[in-house]
mmCIF file of N, CA and C and ligand atoms in Angstrom:
data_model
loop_
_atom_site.group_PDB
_atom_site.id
_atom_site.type_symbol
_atom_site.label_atom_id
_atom_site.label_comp_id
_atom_site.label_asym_id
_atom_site.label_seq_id
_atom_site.Cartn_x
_atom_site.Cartn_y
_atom_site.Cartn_z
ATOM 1 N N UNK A 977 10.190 18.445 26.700
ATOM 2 C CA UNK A 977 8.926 18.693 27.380
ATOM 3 C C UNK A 977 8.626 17.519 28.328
ATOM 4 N N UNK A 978 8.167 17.665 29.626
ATOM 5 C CA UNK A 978 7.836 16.692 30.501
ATOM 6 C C UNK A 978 6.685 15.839 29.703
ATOM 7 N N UNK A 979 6.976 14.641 30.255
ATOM 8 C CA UNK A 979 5.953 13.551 29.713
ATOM 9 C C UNK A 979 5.959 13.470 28.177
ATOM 10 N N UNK A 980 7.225 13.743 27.632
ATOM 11 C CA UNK A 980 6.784 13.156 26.261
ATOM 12 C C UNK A 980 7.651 12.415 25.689
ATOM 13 N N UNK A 981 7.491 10.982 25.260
ATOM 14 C CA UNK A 981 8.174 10.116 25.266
ATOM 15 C C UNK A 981 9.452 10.266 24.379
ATOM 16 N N UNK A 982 9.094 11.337 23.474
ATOM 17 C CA UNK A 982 10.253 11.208 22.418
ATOM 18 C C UNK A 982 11.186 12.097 22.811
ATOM 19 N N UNK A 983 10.975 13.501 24.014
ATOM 20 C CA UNK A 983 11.994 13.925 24.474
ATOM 21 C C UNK A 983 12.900 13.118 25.691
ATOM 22 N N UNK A 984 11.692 12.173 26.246
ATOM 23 C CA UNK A 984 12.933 11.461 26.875
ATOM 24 C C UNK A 984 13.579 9.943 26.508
ATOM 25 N N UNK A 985 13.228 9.876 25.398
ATOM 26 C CA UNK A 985 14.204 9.168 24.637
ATOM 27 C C UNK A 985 15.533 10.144 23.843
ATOM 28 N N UNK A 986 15.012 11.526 23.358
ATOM 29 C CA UNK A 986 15.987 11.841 22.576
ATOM 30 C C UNK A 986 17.337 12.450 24.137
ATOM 31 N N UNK A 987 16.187 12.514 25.078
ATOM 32 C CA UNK A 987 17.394 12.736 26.746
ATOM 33 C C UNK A 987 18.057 11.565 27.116
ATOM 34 N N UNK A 988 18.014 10.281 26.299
ATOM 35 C CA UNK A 988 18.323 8.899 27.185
ATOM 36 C C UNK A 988 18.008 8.992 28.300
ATOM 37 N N UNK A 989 16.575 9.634 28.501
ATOM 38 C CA UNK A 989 16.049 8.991 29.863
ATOM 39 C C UNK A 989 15.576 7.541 29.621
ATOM 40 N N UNK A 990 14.724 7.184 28.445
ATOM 41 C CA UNK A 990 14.218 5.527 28.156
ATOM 42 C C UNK A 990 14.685 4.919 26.978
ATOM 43 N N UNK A 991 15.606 4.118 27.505
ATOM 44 C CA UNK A 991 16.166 3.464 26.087
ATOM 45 C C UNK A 991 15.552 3.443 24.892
ATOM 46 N N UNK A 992 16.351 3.010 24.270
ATOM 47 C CA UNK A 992 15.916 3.027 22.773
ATOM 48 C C UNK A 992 17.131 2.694 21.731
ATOM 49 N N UNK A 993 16.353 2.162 20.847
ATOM 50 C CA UNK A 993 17.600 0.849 19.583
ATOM 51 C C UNK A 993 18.416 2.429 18.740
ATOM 52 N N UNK A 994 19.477 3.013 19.281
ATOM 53 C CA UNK A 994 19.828 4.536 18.541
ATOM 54 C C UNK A 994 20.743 3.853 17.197
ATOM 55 N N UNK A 995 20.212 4.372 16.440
ATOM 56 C CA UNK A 995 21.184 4.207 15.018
ATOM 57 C C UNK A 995 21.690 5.472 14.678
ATOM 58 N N UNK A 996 20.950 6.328 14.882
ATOM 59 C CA UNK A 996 21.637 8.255 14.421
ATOM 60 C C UNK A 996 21.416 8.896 15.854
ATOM 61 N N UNK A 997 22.527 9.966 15.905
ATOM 62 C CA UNK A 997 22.343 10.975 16.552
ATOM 63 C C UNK A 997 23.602 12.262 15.658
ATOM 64 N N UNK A 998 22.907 13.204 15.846
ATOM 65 C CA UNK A 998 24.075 14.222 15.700
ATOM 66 C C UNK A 998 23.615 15.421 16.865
ATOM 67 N N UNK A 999 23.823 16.839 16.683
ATOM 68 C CA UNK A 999 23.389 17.488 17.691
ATOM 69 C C UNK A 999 22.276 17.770 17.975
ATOM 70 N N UNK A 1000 20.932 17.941 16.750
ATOM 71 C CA UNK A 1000 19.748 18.209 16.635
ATOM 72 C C UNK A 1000 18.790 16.855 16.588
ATOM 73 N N UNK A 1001 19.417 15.867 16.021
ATOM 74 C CA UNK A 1001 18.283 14.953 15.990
ATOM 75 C C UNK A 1001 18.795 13.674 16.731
ATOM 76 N N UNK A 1002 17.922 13.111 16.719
ATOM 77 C CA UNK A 1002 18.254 11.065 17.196
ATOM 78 C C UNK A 1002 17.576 10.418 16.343
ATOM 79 N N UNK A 1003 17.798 9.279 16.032
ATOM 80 C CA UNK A 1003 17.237 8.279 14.999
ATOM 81 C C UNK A 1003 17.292 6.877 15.723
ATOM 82 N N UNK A 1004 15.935 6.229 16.023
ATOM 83 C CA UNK A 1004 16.368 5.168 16.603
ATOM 84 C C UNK A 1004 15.044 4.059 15.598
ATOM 85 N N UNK A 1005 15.120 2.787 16.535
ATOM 86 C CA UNK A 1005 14.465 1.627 15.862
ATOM 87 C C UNK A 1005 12.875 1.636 16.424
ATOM 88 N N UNK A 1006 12.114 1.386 15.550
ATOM 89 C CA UNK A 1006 10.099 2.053 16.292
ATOM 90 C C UNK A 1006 10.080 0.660 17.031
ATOM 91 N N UNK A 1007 9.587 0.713 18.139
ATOM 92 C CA UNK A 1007 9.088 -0.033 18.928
ATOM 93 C C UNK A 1007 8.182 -1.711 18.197
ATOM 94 N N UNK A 1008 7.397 -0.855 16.835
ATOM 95 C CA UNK A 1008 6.653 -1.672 17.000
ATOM 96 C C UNK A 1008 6.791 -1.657 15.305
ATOM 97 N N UNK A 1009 7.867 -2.453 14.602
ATOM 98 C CA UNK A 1009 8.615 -2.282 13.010
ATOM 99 C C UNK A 1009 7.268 -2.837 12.170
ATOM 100 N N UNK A 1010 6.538 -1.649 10.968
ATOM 101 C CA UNK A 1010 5.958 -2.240 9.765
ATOM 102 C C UNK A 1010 6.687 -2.620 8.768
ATOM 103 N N UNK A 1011 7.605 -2.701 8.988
ATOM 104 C CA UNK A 1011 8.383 -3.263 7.976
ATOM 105 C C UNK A 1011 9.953 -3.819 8.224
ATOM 106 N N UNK A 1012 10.579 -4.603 7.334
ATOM 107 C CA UNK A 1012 11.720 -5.319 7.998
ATOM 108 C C UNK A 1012 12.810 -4.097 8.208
ATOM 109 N N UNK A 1013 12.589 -2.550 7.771
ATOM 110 C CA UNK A 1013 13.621 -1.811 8.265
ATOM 111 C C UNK A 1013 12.504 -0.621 8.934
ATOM 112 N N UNK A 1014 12.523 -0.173 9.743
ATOM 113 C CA UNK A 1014 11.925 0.867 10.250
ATOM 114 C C UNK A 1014 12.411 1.879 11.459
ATOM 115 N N UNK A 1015 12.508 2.942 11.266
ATOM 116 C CA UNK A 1015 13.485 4.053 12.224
ATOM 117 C C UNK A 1015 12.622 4.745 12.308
ATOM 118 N N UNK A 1016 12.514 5.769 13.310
ATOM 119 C CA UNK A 1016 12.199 6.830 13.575
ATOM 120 C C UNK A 1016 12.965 7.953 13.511
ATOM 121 N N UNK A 1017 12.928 9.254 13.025
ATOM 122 C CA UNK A 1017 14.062 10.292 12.685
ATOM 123 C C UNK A 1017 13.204 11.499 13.843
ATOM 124 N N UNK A 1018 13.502 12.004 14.841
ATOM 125 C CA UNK A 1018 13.256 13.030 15.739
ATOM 126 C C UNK A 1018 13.943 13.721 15.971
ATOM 127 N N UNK A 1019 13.584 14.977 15.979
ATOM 128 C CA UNK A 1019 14.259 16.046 16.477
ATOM 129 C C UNK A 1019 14.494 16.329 17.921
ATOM 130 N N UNK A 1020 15.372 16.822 18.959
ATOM 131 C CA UNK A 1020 15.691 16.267 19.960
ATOM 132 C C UNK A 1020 14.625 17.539 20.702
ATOM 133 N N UNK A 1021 14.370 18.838 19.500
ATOM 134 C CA UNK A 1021 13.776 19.416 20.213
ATOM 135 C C UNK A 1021 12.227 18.905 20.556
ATOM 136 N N UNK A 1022 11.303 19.711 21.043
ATOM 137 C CA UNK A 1022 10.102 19.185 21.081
ATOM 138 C C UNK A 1022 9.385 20.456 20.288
ATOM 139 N N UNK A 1023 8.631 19.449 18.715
ATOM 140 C CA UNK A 1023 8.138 20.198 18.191
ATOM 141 C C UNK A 1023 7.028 19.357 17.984
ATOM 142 N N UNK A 1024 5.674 19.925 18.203
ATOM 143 C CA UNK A 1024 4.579 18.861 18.516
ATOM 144 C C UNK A 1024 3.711 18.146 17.005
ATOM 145 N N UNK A 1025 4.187 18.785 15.899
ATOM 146 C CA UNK A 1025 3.540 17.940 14.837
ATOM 147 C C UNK A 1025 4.242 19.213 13.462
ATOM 148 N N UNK A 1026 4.277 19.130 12.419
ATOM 149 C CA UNK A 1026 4.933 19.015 10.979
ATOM 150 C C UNK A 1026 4.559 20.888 10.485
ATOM 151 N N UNK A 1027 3.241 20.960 11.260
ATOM 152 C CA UNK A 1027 2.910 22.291 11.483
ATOM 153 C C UNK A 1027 3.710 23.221 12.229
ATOM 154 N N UNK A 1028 3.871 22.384 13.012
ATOM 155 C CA UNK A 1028 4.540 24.110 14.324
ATOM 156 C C UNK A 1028 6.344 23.641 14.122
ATOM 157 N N UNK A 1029 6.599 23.424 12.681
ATOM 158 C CA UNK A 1029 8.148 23.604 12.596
ATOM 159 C C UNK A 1029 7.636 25.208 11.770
ATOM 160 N N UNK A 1030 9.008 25.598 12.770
ATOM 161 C CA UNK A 1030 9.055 27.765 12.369
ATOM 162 C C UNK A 1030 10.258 27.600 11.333
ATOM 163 N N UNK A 1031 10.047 28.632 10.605
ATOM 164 C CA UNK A 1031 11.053 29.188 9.656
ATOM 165 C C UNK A 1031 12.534 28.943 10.059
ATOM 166 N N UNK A 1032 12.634 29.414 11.210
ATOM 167 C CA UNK A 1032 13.968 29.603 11.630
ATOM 168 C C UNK A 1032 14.102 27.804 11.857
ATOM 169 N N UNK A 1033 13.905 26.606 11.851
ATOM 170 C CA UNK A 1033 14.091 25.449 11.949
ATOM 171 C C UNK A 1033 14.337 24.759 10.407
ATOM 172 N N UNK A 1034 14.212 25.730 9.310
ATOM 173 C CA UNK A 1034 14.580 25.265 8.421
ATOM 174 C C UNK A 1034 16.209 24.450 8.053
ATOM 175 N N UNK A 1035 17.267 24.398 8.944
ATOM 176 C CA UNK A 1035 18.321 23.602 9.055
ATOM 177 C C UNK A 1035 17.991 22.320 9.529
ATOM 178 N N UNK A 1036 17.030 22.006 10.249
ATOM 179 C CA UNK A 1036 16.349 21.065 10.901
ATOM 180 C C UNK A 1036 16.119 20.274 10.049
ATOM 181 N N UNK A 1037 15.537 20.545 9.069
ATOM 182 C CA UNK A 1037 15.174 19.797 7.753
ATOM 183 C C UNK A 1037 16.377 19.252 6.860
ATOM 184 N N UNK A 1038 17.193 20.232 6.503
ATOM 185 C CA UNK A 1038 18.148 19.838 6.090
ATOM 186 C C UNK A 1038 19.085 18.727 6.828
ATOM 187 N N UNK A 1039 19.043 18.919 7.987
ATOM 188 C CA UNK A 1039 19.656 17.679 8.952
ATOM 189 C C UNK A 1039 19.114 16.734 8.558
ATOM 190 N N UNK A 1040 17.701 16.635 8.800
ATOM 191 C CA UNK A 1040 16.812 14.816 8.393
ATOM 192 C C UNK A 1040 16.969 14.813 7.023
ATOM 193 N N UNK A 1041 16.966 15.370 6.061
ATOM 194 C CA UNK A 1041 17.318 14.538 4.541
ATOM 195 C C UNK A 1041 18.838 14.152 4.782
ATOM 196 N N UNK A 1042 19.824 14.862 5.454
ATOM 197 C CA UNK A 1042 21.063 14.379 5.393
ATOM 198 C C UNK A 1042 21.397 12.875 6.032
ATOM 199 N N UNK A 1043 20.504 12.925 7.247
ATOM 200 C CA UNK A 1043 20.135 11.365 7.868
ATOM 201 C C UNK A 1043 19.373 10.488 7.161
ATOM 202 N N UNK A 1044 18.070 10.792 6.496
ATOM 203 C CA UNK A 1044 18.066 9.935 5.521
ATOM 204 C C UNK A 1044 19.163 9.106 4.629
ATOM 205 N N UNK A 1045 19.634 10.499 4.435
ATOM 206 C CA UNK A 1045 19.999 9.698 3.186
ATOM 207 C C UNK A 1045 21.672 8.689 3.488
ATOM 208 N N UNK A 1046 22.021 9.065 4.965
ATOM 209 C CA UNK A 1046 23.333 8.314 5.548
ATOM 210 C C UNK A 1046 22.278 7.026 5.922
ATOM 211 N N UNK A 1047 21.237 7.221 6.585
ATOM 212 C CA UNK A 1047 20.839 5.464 7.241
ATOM 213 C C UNK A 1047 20.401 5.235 6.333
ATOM 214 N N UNK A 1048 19.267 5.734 5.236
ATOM 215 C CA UNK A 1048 18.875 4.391 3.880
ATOM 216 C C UNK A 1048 20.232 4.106 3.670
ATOM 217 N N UNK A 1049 21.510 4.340 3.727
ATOM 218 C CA UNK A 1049 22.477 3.937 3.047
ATOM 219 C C UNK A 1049 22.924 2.690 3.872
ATOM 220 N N UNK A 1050 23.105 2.986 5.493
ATOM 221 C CA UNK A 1050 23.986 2.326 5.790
ATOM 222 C C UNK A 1050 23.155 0.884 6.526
ATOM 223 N N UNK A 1051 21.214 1.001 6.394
ATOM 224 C CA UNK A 1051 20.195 0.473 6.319
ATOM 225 C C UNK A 1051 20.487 -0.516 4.815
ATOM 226 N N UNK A 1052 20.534 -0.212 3.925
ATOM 227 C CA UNK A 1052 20.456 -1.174 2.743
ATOM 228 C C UNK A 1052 19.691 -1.241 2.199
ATOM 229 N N UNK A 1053 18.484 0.280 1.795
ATOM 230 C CA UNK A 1053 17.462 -0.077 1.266
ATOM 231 C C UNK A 1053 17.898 1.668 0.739
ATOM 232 N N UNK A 1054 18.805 2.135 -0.006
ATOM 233 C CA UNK A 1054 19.028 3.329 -0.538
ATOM 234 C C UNK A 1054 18.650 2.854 -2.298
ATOM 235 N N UNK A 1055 19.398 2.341 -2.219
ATOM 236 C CA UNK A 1055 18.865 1.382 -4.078
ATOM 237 C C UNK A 1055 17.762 0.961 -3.910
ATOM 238 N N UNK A 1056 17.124 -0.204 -3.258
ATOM 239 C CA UNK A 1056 15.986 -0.477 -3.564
ATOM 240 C C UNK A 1056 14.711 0.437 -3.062
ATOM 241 N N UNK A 1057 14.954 1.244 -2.580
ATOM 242 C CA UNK A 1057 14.047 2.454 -2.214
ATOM 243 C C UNK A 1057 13.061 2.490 -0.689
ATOM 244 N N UNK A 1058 12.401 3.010 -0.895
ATOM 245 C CA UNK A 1058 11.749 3.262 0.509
ATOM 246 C C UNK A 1058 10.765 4.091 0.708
ATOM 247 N N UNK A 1059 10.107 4.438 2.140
ATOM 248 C CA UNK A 1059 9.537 5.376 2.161
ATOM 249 C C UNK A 1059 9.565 6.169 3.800
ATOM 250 N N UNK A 1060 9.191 7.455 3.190
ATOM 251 C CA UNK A 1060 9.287 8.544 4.640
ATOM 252 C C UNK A 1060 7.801 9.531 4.906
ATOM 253 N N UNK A 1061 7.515 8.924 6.001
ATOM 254 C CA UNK A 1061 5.996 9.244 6.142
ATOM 255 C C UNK A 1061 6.167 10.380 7.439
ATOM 256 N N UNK A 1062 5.764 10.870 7.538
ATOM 257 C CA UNK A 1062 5.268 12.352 8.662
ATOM 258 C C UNK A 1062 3.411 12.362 8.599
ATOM 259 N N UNK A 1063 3.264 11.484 9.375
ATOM 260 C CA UNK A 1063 1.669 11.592 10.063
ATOM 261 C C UNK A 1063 1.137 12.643 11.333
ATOM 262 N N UNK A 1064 0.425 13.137 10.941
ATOM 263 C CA UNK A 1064 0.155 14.321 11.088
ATOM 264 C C UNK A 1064 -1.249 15.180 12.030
ATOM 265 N N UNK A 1065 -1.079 14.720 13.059
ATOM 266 C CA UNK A 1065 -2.278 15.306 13.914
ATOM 267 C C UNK A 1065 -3.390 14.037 13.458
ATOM 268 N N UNK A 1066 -4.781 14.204 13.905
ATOM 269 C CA UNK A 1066 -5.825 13.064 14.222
ATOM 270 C C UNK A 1066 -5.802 12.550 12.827
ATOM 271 N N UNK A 1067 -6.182 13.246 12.072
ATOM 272 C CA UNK A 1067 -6.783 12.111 10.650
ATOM 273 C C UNK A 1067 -5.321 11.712 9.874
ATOM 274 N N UNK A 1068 -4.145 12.525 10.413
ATOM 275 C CA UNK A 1068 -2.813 12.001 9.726
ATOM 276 C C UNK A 1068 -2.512 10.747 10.815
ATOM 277 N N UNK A 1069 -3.223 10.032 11.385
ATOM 278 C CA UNK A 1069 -2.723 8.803 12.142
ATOM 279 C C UNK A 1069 -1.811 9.287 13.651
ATOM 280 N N UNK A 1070 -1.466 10.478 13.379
ATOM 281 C CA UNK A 1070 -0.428 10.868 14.757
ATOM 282 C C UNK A 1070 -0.409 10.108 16.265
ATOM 283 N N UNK A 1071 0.565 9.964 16.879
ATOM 284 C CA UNK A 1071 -0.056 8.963 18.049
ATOM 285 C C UNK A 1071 1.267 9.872 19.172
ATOM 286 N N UNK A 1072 2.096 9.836 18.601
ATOM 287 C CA UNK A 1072 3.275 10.382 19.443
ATOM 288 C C UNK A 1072 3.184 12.141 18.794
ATOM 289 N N UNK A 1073 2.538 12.925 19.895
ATOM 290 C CA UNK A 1073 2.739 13.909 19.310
ATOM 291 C C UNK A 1073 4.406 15.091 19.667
ATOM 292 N N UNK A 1074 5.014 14.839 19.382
ATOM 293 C CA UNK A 1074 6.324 15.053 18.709
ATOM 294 C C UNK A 1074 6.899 14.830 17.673
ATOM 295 N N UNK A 1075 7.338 16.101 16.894
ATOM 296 C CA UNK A 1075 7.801 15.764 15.368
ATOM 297 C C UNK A 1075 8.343 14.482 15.177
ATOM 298 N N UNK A 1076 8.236 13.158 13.693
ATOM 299 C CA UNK A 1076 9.355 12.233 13.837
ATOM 300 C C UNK A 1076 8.828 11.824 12.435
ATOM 301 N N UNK A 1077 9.781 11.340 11.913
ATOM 302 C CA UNK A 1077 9.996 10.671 10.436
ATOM 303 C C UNK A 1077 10.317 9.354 10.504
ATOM 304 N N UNK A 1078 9.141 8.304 9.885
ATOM 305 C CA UNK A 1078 9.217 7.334 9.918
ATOM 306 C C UNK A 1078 9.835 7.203 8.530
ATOM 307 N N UNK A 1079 10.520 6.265 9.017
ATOM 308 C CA UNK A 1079 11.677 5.668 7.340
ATOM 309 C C UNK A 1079 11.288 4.381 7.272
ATOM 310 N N UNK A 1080 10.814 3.774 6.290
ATOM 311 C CA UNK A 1080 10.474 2.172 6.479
ATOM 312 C C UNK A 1080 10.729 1.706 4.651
ATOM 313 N N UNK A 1081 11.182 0.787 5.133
ATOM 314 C CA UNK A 1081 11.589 -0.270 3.703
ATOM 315 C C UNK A 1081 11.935 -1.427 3.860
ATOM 316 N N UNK A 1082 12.930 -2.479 3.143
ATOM 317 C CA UNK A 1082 12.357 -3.775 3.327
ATOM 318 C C UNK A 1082 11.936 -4.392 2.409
ATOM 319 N N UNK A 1083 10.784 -3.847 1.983
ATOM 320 C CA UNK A 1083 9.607 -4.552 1.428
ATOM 321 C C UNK A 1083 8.907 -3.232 0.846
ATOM 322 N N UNK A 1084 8.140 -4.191 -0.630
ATOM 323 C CA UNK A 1084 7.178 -2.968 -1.440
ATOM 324 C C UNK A 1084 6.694 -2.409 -0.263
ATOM 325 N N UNK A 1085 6.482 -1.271 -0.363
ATOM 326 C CA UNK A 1085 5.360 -0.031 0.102
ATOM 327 C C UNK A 1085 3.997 0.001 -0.562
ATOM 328 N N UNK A 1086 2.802 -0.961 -0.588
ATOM 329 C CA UNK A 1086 1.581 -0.304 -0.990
ATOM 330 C C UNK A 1086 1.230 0.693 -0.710
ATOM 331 N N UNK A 1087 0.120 1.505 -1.850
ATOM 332 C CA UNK A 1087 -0.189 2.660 -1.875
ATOM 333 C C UNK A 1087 -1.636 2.437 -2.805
ATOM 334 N N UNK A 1088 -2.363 2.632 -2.024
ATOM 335 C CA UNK A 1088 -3.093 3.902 -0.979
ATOM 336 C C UNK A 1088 -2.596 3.474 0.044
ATOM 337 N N UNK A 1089 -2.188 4.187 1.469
ATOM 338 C CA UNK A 1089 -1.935 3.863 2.725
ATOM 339 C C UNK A 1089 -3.227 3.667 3.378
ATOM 340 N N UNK A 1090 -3.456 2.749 4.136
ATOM 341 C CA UNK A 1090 -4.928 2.533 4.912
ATOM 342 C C UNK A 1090 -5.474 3.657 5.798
HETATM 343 P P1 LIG B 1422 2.848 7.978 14.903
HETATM 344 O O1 LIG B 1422 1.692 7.046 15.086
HETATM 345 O O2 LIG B 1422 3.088 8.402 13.497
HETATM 346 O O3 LIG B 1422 2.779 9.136 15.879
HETATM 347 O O4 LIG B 1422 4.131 7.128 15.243
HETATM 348 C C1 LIG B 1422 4.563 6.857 16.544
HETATM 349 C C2 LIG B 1422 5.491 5.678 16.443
HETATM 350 O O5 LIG B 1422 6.274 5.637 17.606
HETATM 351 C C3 LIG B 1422 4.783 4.329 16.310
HETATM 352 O O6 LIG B 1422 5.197 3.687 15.110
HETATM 353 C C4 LIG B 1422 5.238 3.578 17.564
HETATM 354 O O7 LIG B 1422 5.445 2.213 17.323
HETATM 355 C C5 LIG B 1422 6.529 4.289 17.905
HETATM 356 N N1 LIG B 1422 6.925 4.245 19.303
HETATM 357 C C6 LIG B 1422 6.155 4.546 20.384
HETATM 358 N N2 LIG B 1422 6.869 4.411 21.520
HETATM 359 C C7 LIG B 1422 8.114 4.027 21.144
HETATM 360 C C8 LIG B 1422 9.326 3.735 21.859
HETATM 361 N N3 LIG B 1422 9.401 3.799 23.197
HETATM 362 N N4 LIG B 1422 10.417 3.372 21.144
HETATM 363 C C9 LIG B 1422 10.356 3.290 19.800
HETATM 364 N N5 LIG B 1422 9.261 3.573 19.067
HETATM 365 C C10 LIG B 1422 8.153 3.931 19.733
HETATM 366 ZN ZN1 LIG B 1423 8.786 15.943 22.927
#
């Protein structure tokens, strides 16, 4: 979609730190890391928030747990654990509205999230 940053990153129109790609998604490094490991997991399509993934995108899903679970690995935080957040339109924090899975670890995860 024009003007949206995560399709033209997942187009290499604007760089970006890429650690995953396969045909459906890109995985790169967040601009701005809460924690000492932090990725972003996007789908290359443009799907604008966690809601408007359709039925028929259910492989989609299966792709990002499969990336999970290759970068926590090859990240170094598969044993000591982690976390995967999908924020979600205004009161879910959303800022980039295009689907994306933040993976962050490192360090404990407090909980409640602010
Ligand atoms: P959210 O607030 O959940 O929509 O997350 C958007 C995330 O995208 C934030 O953590 C930003 O730091 C990150 N971000 C925004 N622009 C870029 C960029 N050009 N490259 C990498 N990460 C970005
Ligand atoms: Zn997009």
């Amino acid at each position: 979609m024009a003007d949206c940053i995560f399709c033209k990153i997942a187009a290499k129109e604007i760089p970006s730190q890429l650690v995953y790609e396969d045909e459906e998604l890109v995985a790169f490094k967040d601009i701005n890391p809460q924690a000492p490991v932090h990725v972003l997991i996007v789908p290359k399509k443009h799907i604008p928030h966690l809601l408007a993934l359709d039925p028929a995108d259910a492989d989609l899903l299966k792709r990002v747990h499969a990336a999970i679970s290759k970068l926590t690995r090859e990240l170094g935080i598969a044993d000591s654990g982690f976390r995967v957040v999908v924020n979600t339109l205004k009161d879910g924090g959303q800022t980039v509205p295009h689907l994306h899975f933040h993976v962050l670890g490192g360090r404990f995860m407090n909980w409640p999230p602010g």
